[in-house]
Amino acid sequence: AWRDRSFLSLRQISQRTISTASRRQLENRVPEKQKLFQEDNGLPVYLKGGAMDGLLYRVTMGLTVFGTGYVLYELMVASMPKKQK
């Protein structure tokens, strides 16, 4: 019986948060984002979002290069025969 009550109260809380979230009006920022991304400033689209885009790009490239190097190293280690003791 207590499970039913806790489930019902959880359901009421979740419905309440969903319905209150939909009532709040969010400002439509699509036109300003369109203007930003369509601007001809010589930047590739994945860097037009600003400093965070540049940081995310650099971190992603760094991890990619490191991961590729690590995989190549592990492949080289795996291809070498084990030394007999």
mmCIF file of N, CA, C and O in Angstrom:
data_model
loop_
_atom_site.group_PDB
_atom_site.id
_atom_site.type_symbol
_atom_site.label_atom_id
_atom_site.label_comp_id
_atom_site.label_asym_id
_atom_site.label_seq_id
_atom_site.Cartn_x
_atom_site.Cartn_y
_atom_site.Cartn_z
ATOM 1 N N ALA A 1 0.836 -1.196 0.000
ATOM 2 C CA ALA A 1 0.000 0.000 0.000
ATOM 3 C C ALA A 1 0.878 1.255 0.000
ATOM 4 O O ALA A 1 0.550 2.213 -0.676
ATOM 5 N N TRP A 2 1.986 1.244 0.762
ATOM 6 C CA TRP A 2 2.835 2.439 0.789
ATOM 7 C C TRP A 2 3.529 2.665 -0.542
ATOM 8 O O TRP A 2 3.815 3.789 -0.917
ATOM 9 N N ARG A 3 3.761 1.574 -1.287
ATOM 10 C CA ARG A 3 4.374 1.718 -2.606
ATOM 11 C C ARG A 3 3.441 2.459 -3.555
ATOM 12 O O ARG A 3 3.879 3.279 -4.345
ATOM 13 N N ASP A 4 2.148 2.117 -3.477
ATOM 14 C CA ASP A 4 1.173 2.782 -4.335
ATOM 15 C C ASP A 4 1.126 4.277 -4.034
ATOM 16 O O ASP A 4 1.080 5.102 -4.946
ATOM 17 N N ARG A 5 1.133 4.618 -2.735
ATOM 18 C CA ARG A 5 1.074 6.036 -2.360
ATOM 19 C C ARG A 5 2.326 6.772 -2.821
ATOM 20 O O ARG A 5 2.239 7.876 -3.342
ATOM 21 N N SER A 6 3.492 6.170 -2.627
ATOM 22 C CA SER A 6 4.730 6.847 -3.031
ATOM 23 C C SER A 6 4.797 6.975 -4.551
ATOM 24 O O SER A 6 5.265 7.981 -5.078
ATOM 25 N N PHE A 7 4.299 5.957 -5.251
ATOM 26 C CA PHE A 7 4.277 6.030 -6.709
ATOM 27 C C PHE A 7 3.347 7.142 -7.173
ATOM 28 O O PHE A 7 3.680 7.916 -8.065
ATOM 29 N N LEU A 8 2.165 7.237 -6.541
ATOM 30 C CA LEU A 8 1.216 8.281 -6.918
ATOM 31 C C LEU A 8 1.785 9.667 -6.625
ATOM 32 O O LEU A 8 1.646 10.585 -7.435
ATOM 33 N N SER A 9 2.434 9.840 -5.479
ATOM 34 C CA SER A 9 2.994 11.152 -5.162
ATOM 35 C C SER A 9 4.134 11.491 -6.127
ATOM 36 O O SER A 9 4.273 12.635 -6.551
ATOM 37 N N LEU A 10 4.929 10.497 -6.488
ATOM 38 C CA LEU A 10 5.998 10.721 -7.454
ATOM 39 C C LEU A 10 5.411 11.117 -8.806
ATOM 40 O O LEU A 10 5.919 12.019 -9.478
ATOM 41 N N ARG A 11 4.331 10.469 -9.179
ATOM 42 C CA ARG A 11 3.673 10.792 -10.442
ATOM 43 C C ARG A 11 3.128 12.216 -10.429
ATOM 44 O O ARG A 11 3.260 12.958 -11.400
ATOM 45 N N GLN A 12 2.543 12.614 -9.303
ATOM 46 C CA GLN A 12 2.001 13.975 -9.202
ATOM 47 C C GLN A 12 3.115 15.014 -9.294
ATOM 48 O O GLN A 12 2.980 16.025 -9.980
ATOM 49 N N ILE A 13 4.230 14.741 -8.625
ATOM 50 C CA ILE A 13 5.354 15.679 -8.665
ATOM 51 C C ILE A 13 5.894 15.797 -10.084
ATOM 52 O O ILE A 13 6.146 16.895 -10.576
ATOM 53 N N SER A 14 6.049 14.659 -10.775
ATOM 54 C CA SER A 14 6.595 14.703 -12.133
ATOM 55 C C SER A 14 5.638 15.429 -13.081
ATOM 56 O O SER A 14 6.070 16.192 -13.932
ATOM 57 N N GLN A 15 4.333 15.208 -12.919
ATOM 58 C CA GLN A 15 3.373 15.905 -13.770
ATOM 59 C C GLN A 15 3.409 17.406 -13.496
ATOM 60 O O GLN A 15 3.322 18.214 -14.406
ATOM 61 N N ARG A 16 3.559 17.771 -12.233
ATOM 62 C CA ARG A 16 3.595 19.179 -11.864
ATOM 63 C C ARG A 16 4.812 19.863 -12.473
ATOM 64 O O ARG A 16 4.698 20.954 -13.017
ATOM 65 N N THR A 17 5.976 19.220 -12.395
ATOM 66 C CA THR A 17 7.180 19.864 -12.940
ATOM 67 C C THR A 17 7.111 19.955 -14.457
ATOM 68 O O THR A 17 7.561 20.940 -15.035
ATOM 69 N N ILE A 18 6.533 18.960 -15.106
ATOM 70 C CA ILE A 18 6.404 19.017 -16.565
ATOM 71 C C ILE A 18 5.448 20.138 -16.965
ATOM 72 O O ILE A 18 5.726 20.917 -17.865
ATOM 73 N N SER A 19 4.317 20.251 -16.268
ATOM 74 C CA SER A 19 3.335 21.261 -16.653
ATOM 75 C C SER A 19 3.823 22.671 -16.338
ATOM 76 O O SER A 19 3.555 23.606 -17.086
ATOM 77 N N THR A 20 4.577 22.871 -15.234
ATOM 78 C CA THR A 20 5.070 24.218 -14.939
ATOM 79 C C THR A 20 6.196 24.603 -15.888
ATOM 80 O O THR A 20 6.350 25.763 -16.217
ATOM 81 N N ALA A 21 6.978 23.621 -16.338
ATOM 82 C CA ALA A 21 8.064 23.925 -17.268
ATOM 83 C C ALA A 21 7.510 24.391 -18.606
ATOM 84 O O ALA A 21 8.093 25.253 -19.254
ATOM 85 N N SER A 22 6.382 23.849 -19.026
ATOM 86 C CA SER A 22 5.829 24.234 -20.317
ATOM 87 C C SER A 22 5.153 25.599 -20.254
ATOM 88 O O SER A 22 4.961 26.240 -21.272
ATOM 89 N N ARG A 23 4.790 26.071 -19.055
ATOM 90 C CA ARG A 23 4.147 27.382 -18.936
ATOM 91 C C ARG A 23 5.141 28.522 -19.101
ATOM 92 O O ARG A 23 4.787 29.585 -19.562
ATOM 93 N N ARG A 24 6.383 28.296 -18.655
ATOM 94 C CA ARG A 24 7.384 29.359 -18.758
ATOM 95 C C ARG A 24 7.699 29.639 -20.221
ATOM 96 O O ARG A 24 7.971 28.734 -20.990
ATOM 97 N N GLN A 25 7.676 30.905 -20.569
ATOM 98 C CA GLN A 25 7.999 31.280 -21.948
ATOM 99 C C GLN A 25 9.497 31.481 -22.083
ATOM 100 O O GLN A 25 10.105 32.223 -21.324
ATOM 101 N N LEU A 26 10.087 30.811 -23.039
ATOM 102 C CA LEU A 26 11.496 30.996 -23.324
ATOM 103 C C LEU A 26 11.629 31.989 -24.461
ATOM 104 O O LEU A 26 10.829 31.994 -25.405
ATOM 105 N N GLU A 27 12.662 32.822 -24.364
ATOM 106 C CA GLU A 27 12.893 33.802 -25.412
ATOM 107 C C GLU A 27 13.374 33.087 -26.676
ATOM 108 O O GLU A 27 14.242 32.223 -26.606
ATOM 109 N N ASN A 28 12.804 33.462 -27.804
ATOM 110 C CA ASN A 28 13.199 32.859 -29.075
ATOM 111 C C ASN A 28 14.494 33.486 -29.546
ATOM 112 O O ASN A 28 14.533 34.646 -29.937
ATOM 113 N N ARG A 29 15.574 32.716 -29.487
ATOM 114 C CA ARG A 29 16.887 33.225 -29.873
ATOM 115 C C ARG A 29 17.323 32.720 -31.242
ATOM 116 O O ARG A 29 18.471 32.915 -31.633
ATOM 117 N N VAL A 30 16.424 32.069 -31.951
ATOM 118 C CA VAL A 30 16.786 31.501 -33.253
ATOM 119 C C VAL A 30 17.249 32.569 -34.243
ATOM 120 O O VAL A 30 18.284 32.388 -34.892
ATOM 121 N N PRO A 31 16.538 33.699 -34.380
ATOM 122 C CA PRO A 31 17.001 34.697 -35.370
ATOM 123 C C PRO A 31 18.423 35.201 -35.112
ATOM 124 O O PRO A 31 19.222 35.341 -36.041
ATOM 125 N N GLU A 32 18.763 35.457 -33.835
ATOM 126 C CA GLU A 32 20.118 35.952 -33.568
ATOM 127 C C GLU A 32 21.164 34.863 -33.801
ATOM 128 O O GLU A 32 22.269 35.158 -34.262
ATOM 129 N N LYS A 33 20.815 33.607 -33.499
ATOM 130 C CA LYS A 33 21.748 32.505 -33.780
ATOM 131 C C LYS A 33 21.928 32.322 -35.287
ATOM 132 O O LYS A 33 23.029 32.057 -35.764
ATOM 133 N N GLN A 34 20.833 32.461 -36.048
ATOM 134 C CA GLN A 34 20.931 32.355 -37.504
ATOM 135 C C GLN A 34 21.857 33.431 -38.050
ATOM 136 O O GLN A 34 22.709 33.165 -38.896
ATOM 137 N N LYS A 35 21.704 34.649 -37.532
ATOM 138 C CA LYS A 35 22.548 35.752 -37.986
ATOM 139 C C LYS A 35 24.015 35.458 -37.671
ATOM 140 O O LYS A 35 24.900 35.684 -38.502
ATOM 141 N N LEU A 36 24.280 34.941 -36.473
ATOM 142 C CA LEU A 36 25.647 34.625 -36.057
ATOM 143 C C LEU A 36 26.267 33.555 -36.954
ATOM 144 O O LEU A 36 27.403 33.701 -37.409
ATOM 145 N N PHE A 37 25.521 32.501 -37.226
ATOM 146 C CA PHE A 37 26.090 31.380 -37.976
ATOM 147 C C PHE A 37 26.142 31.641 -39.479
ATOM 148 O O PHE A 37 26.916 30.999 -40.181
ATOM 149 N N GLN A 38 25.326 32.563 -39.978
ATOM 150 C CA GLN A 38 25.355 32.867 -41.415
ATOM 151 C C GLN A 38 26.323 33.989 -41.762
ATOM 152 O O GLN A 38 26.569 34.263 -42.924
ATOM 153 N N GLU A 39 26.900 34.618 -40.748
ATOM 154 C CA GLU A 39 27.850 35.699 -40.950
ATOM 155 C C GLU A 39 29.077 35.190 -41.701
ATOM 156 O O GLU A 39 29.606 34.131 -41.383
ATOM 157 N N ASP A 40 29.519 35.947 -42.698
ATOM 158 C CA ASP A 40 30.680 35.532 -43.494
ATOM 159 C C ASP A 40 31.937 36.129 -42.887
ATOM 160 O O ASP A 40 32.392 37.197 -43.266
ATOM 161 N N ASN A 41 32.502 35.450 -41.895
ATOM 162 C CA ASN A 41 33.696 35.964 -41.222
ATOM 163 C C ASN A 41 34.894 35.030 -41.391
ATOM 164 O O ASN A 41 35.886 35.169 -40.684
ATOM 165 N N GLY A 42 34.793 34.076 -42.290
ATOM 166 C CA GLY A 42 35.911 33.190 -42.580
ATOM 167 C C GLY A 42 36.100 32.052 -41.598
ATOM 168 O O GLY A 42 37.005 31.245 -41.779
ATOM 169 N N LEU A 43 35.287 31.991 -40.555
ATOM 170 C CA LEU A 43 35.404 30.900 -39.580
ATOM 171 C C LEU A 43 34.599 29.698 -40.038
ATOM 172 O O LEU A 43 33.511 29.857 -40.600
ATOM 173 N N PRO A 44 35.099 28.491 -39.786
ATOM 174 C CA PRO A 44 34.275 27.304 -40.059
ATOM 175 C C PRO A 44 33.095 27.266 -39.094
ATOM 176 O O PRO A 44 33.165 27.817 -37.993
ATOM 177 N N VAL A 45 32.023 26.637 -39.486
ATOM 178 C CA VAL A 45 30.784 26.671 -38.709
ATOM 179 C C VAL A 45 30.964 26.087 -37.315
ATOM 180 O O VAL A 45 30.320 26.531 -36.364
ATOM 181 N N TYR A 46 31.875 25.133 -37.147
ATOM 182 C CA TYR A 46 32.055 24.521 -35.833
ATOM 183 C C TYR A 46 32.835 25.410 -34.869
ATOM 184 O O TYR A 46 33.006 25.058 -33.715
ATOM 185 N N LEU A 47 33.306 26.569 -35.323
ATOM 186 C CA LEU A 47 33.993 27.509 -34.437
ATOM 187 C C LEU A 47 33.242 28.831 -34.278
ATOM 188 O O LEU A 47 33.694 29.709 -33.561
ATOM 189 N N LYS A 48 32.108 28.971 -34.947
ATOM 190 C CA LYS A 48 31.382 30.244 -34.913
ATOM 191 C C LYS A 48 30.683 30.517 -33.589
ATOM 192 O O LYS A 48 30.263 31.637 -33.344
ATOM 193 N N GLY A 49 30.567 29.516 -32.739
ATOM 194 C CA GLY A 49 29.872 29.709 -31.466
ATOM 195 C C GLY A 49 30.674 30.457 -30.419
ATOM 196 O O GLY A 49 30.149 30.804 -29.381
ATOM 197 N N GLY A 50 31.952 30.695 -30.648
ATOM 198 C CA GLY A 50 32.739 31.470 -29.699
ATOM 199 C C GLY A 50 33.871 30.675 -29.075
ATOM 200 O O GLY A 50 34.330 29.663 -29.607
ATOM 201 N N ALA A 51 34.312 31.157 -27.903
ATOM 202 C CA ALA A 51 35.486 30.592 -27.234
ATOM 203 C C ALA A 51 35.250 29.139 -26.808
ATOM 204 O O ALA A 51 36.159 28.316 -26.896
ATOM 205 N N MET A 52 34.057 28.822 -26.338
ATOM 206 C CA MET A 52 33.785 27.441 -25.906
ATOM 207 C C MET A 52 33.870 26.471 -27.077
ATOM 208 O O MET A 52 34.321 25.344 -26.915
ATOM 209 N N ASP A 53 33.449 26.907 -28.256
ATOM 210 C CA ASP A 53 33.572 26.053 -29.442
ATOM 211 C C ASP A 53 35.041 25.784 -29.757
ATOM 212 O O ASP A 53 35.421 24.660 -30.092
ATOM 213 N N GLY A 54 35.867 26.814 -29.650
ATOM 214 C CA GLY A 54 37.301 26.647 -29.902
ATOM 215 C C GLY A 54 37.931 25.702 -28.899
ATOM 216 O O GLY A 54 38.728 24.833 -29.259
ATOM 217 N N LEU A 55 37.550 25.858 -27.626
ATOM 218 C CA LEU A 55 38.088 24.990 -26.582
ATOM 219 C C LEU A 55 37.636 23.540 -26.794
ATOM 220 O O LEU A 55 38.445 22.616 -26.726
ATOM 221 N N LEU A 56 36.358 23.359 -27.076
ATOM 222 C CA LEU A 56 35.829 22.015 -27.314
ATOM 223 C C LEU A 56 36.505 21.366 -28.524
ATOM 224 O O LEU A 56 36.850 20.181 -28.488
ATOM 225 N N TYR A 57 36.746 22.156 -29.562
ATOM 226 C CA TYR A 57 37.425 21.644 -30.763
ATOM 227 C C TYR A 57 38.841 21.185 -30.424
ATOM 228 O O TYR A 57 39.272 20.103 -30.805
ATOM 229 N N ARG A 58 39.577 22.023 -29.676
ATOM 230 C CA ARG A 58 40.963 21.675 -29.329
ATOM 231 C C ARG A 58 41.033 20.441 -28.444
ATOM 232 O O ARG A 58 41.890 19.574 -28.630
ATOM 233 N N VAL A 59 40.130 20.364 -27.463
ATOM 234 C CA VAL A 59 40.114 19.198 -26.568
ATOM 235 C C VAL A 59 39.782 17.936 -27.369
ATOM 236 O O VAL A 59 40.423 16.896 -27.198
ATOM 237 N N THR A 60 38.810 18.043 -28.264
ATOM 238 C CA THR A 60 38.422 16.889 -29.088
ATOM 239 C C THR A 60 39.570 16.440 -29.979
ATOM 240 O O THR A 60 39.863 15.242 -30.071
ATOM 241 N N MET A 61 40.245 17.386 -30.607
ATOM 242 C CA MET A 61 41.383 17.035 -31.469
ATOM 243 C C MET A 61 42.516 16.426 -30.649
ATOM 244 O O MET A 61 43.157 15.459 -31.072
ATOM 245 N N GLY A 62 42.789 16.988 -29.466
ATOM 246 C CA GLY A 62 43.838 16.450 -28.605
ATOM 247 C C GLY A 62 43.552 15.020 -28.194
ATOM 248 O O GLY A 62 44.432 14.153 -28.257
ATOM 249 N N LEU A 63 42.304 14.771 -27.771
ATOM 250 C CA LEU A 63 41.924 13.412 -27.385
ATOM 251 C C LEU A 63 41.993 12.450 -28.566
ATOM 252 O O LEU A 63 42.397 11.295 -28.416
ATOM 253 N N THR A 64 41.626 12.928 -29.748
ATOM 254 C CA THR A 64 41.672 12.093 -30.938
ATOM 255 C C THR A 64 43.106 11.711 -31.289
ATOM 256 O O THR A 64 43.402 10.541 -31.557
ATOM 257 N N VAL A 65 43.999 12.688 -31.270
ATOM 258 C CA VAL A 65 45.406 12.419 -31.585
ATOM 259 C C VAL A 65 46.011 11.489 -30.535
ATOM 260 O O VAL A 65 46.701 10.517 -30.868
ATOM 261 N N PHE A 66 45.746 11.783 -29.256
ATOM 262 C CA PHE A 66 46.259 10.928 -28.185
ATOM 263 C C PHE A 66 45.718 9.502 -28.321
ATOM 264 O O PHE A 66 46.468 8.530 -28.217
ATOM 265 N N GLY A 67 44.416 9.365 -28.565
ATOM 266 C CA GLY A 67 43.797 8.046 -28.701
ATOM 267 C C GLY A 67 44.353 7.269 -29.874
ATOM 268 O O GLY A 67 44.609 6.068 -29.770
ATOM 269 N N THR A 68 44.567 7.954 -30.993
ATOM 270 C CA THR A 68 45.141 7.290 -32.167
ATOM 271 C C THR A 68 46.554 6.803 -31.872
ATOM 272 O O THR A 68 46.915 5.668 -32.196
ATOM 273 N N GLY A 69 47.347 7.655 -31.232
ATOM 274 C CA GLY A 69 48.704 7.263 -30.867
ATOM 275 C C GLY A 69 48.720 6.087 -29.914
ATOM 276 O O GLY A 69 49.514 5.158 -30.062
ATOM 277 N N TYR A 70 47.812 6.116 -28.943
ATOM 278 C CA TYR A 70 47.753 5.031 -27.959
ATOM 279 C C TYR A 70 47.347 3.709 -28.620
ATOM 280 O O TYR A 70 47.908 2.666 -28.322
ATOM 281 N N VAL A 71 46.381 3.768 -29.526
ATOM 282 C CA VAL A 71 45.947 2.557 -30.232
ATOM 283 C C VAL A 71 47.088 1.999 -31.074
ATOM 284 O O VAL A 71 47.318 0.781 -31.088
ATOM 285 N N LEU A 72 47.805 2.874 -31.768
ATOM 286 C CA LEU A 72 48.939 2.408 -32.573
ATOM 287 C C LEU A 72 50.012 1.787 -31.691
ATOM 288 O O LEU A 72 50.602 0.752 -32.037
ATOM 289 N N TYR A 73 50.289 2.395 -30.536
ATOM 290 C CA TYR A 73 51.259 1.837 -29.596
ATOM 291 C C TYR A 73 50.822 0.454 -29.115
ATOM 292 O O TYR A 73 51.612 -0.494 -29.100
ATOM 293 N N GLU A 74 49.550 0.327 -28.725
ATOM 294 C CA GLU A 74 49.045 -0.960 -28.237
ATOM 295 C C GLU A 74 49.069 -2.023 -29.333
ATOM 296 O O GLU A 74 49.340 -3.187 -29.063
ATOM 297 N N LEU A 75 48.784 -1.638 -30.573
ATOM 298 C CA LEU A 75 48.866 -2.579 -31.686
ATOM 299 C C LEU A 75 50.302 -3.046 -31.886
ATOM 300 O O LEU A 75 50.549 -4.230 -32.134
ATOM 301 N N MET A 76 51.260 -2.113 -31.764
ATOM 302 C CA MET A 76 52.660 -2.478 -31.912
ATOM 303 C C MET A 76 53.075 -3.439 -30.792
ATOM 304 O O MET A 76 53.744 -4.452 -31.040
ATOM 305 N N VAL A 77 52.666 -3.156 -29.557
ATOM 306 C CA VAL A 77 52.998 -4.013 -28.426
ATOM 307 C C VAL A 77 52.367 -5.402 -28.618
ATOM 308 O O VAL A 77 53.000 -6.424 -28.373
ATOM 309 N N ALA A 78 51.131 -5.429 -29.084
ATOM 310 C CA ALA A 78 50.433 -6.704 -29.271
ATOM 311 C C ALA A 78 51.055 -7.528 -30.407
ATOM 312 O O ALA A 78 50.984 -8.763 -30.390
ATOM 313 N N SER A 79 51.674 -6.838 -31.367
ATOM 314 C CA SER A 79 52.243 -7.582 -32.500
ATOM 315 C C SER A 79 53.613 -8.164 -32.189
ATOM 316 O O SER A 79 54.083 -9.042 -32.905
ATOM 317 N N MET A 80 54.259 -7.689 -31.134
ATOM 318 C CA MET A 80 55.567 -8.228 -30.755
ATOM 319 C C MET A 80 55.397 -9.532 -29.982
ATOM 320 O O MET A 80 54.541 -9.611 -29.107
ATOM 321 N N PRO A 81 56.219 -10.535 -30.306
ATOM 322 C CA PRO A 81 56.101 -11.780 -29.549
ATOM 323 C C PRO A 81 56.590 -11.585 -28.114
ATOM 324 O O PRO A 81 57.501 -10.791 -27.855
ATOM 325 N N LYS A 82 55.978 -12.299 -27.179
ATOM 326 C CA LYS A 82 56.382 -12.230 -25.768
ATOM 327 C C LYS A 82 57.744 -12.898 -25.623
ATOM 328 O O LYS A 82 58.026 -13.906 -26.260
ATOM 329 N N LYS A 83 58.585 -12.333 -24.760
ATOM 330 C CA LYS A 83 59.906 -12.943 -24.510
ATOM 331 C C LYS A 83 59.732 -14.187 -23.671
ATOM 332 O O LYS A 83 58.989 -14.180 -22.694
ATOM 333 N N GLN A 84 60.436 -15.244 -24.040
ATOM 334 C CA GLN A 84 60.402 -16.477 -23.267
ATOM 335 C C GLN A 84 61.341 -16.345 -22.073
ATOM 336 O O GLN A 84 62.466 -15.887 -22.223
ATOM 337 N N LYS A 85 60.879 -16.752 -20.894
ATOM 338 C CA LYS A 85 61.719 -16.644 -19.689
ATOM 339 C C LYS A 85 62.523 -17.900 -19.472
ATOM 340 O O LYS A 85 62.192 -18.967 -19.812
#
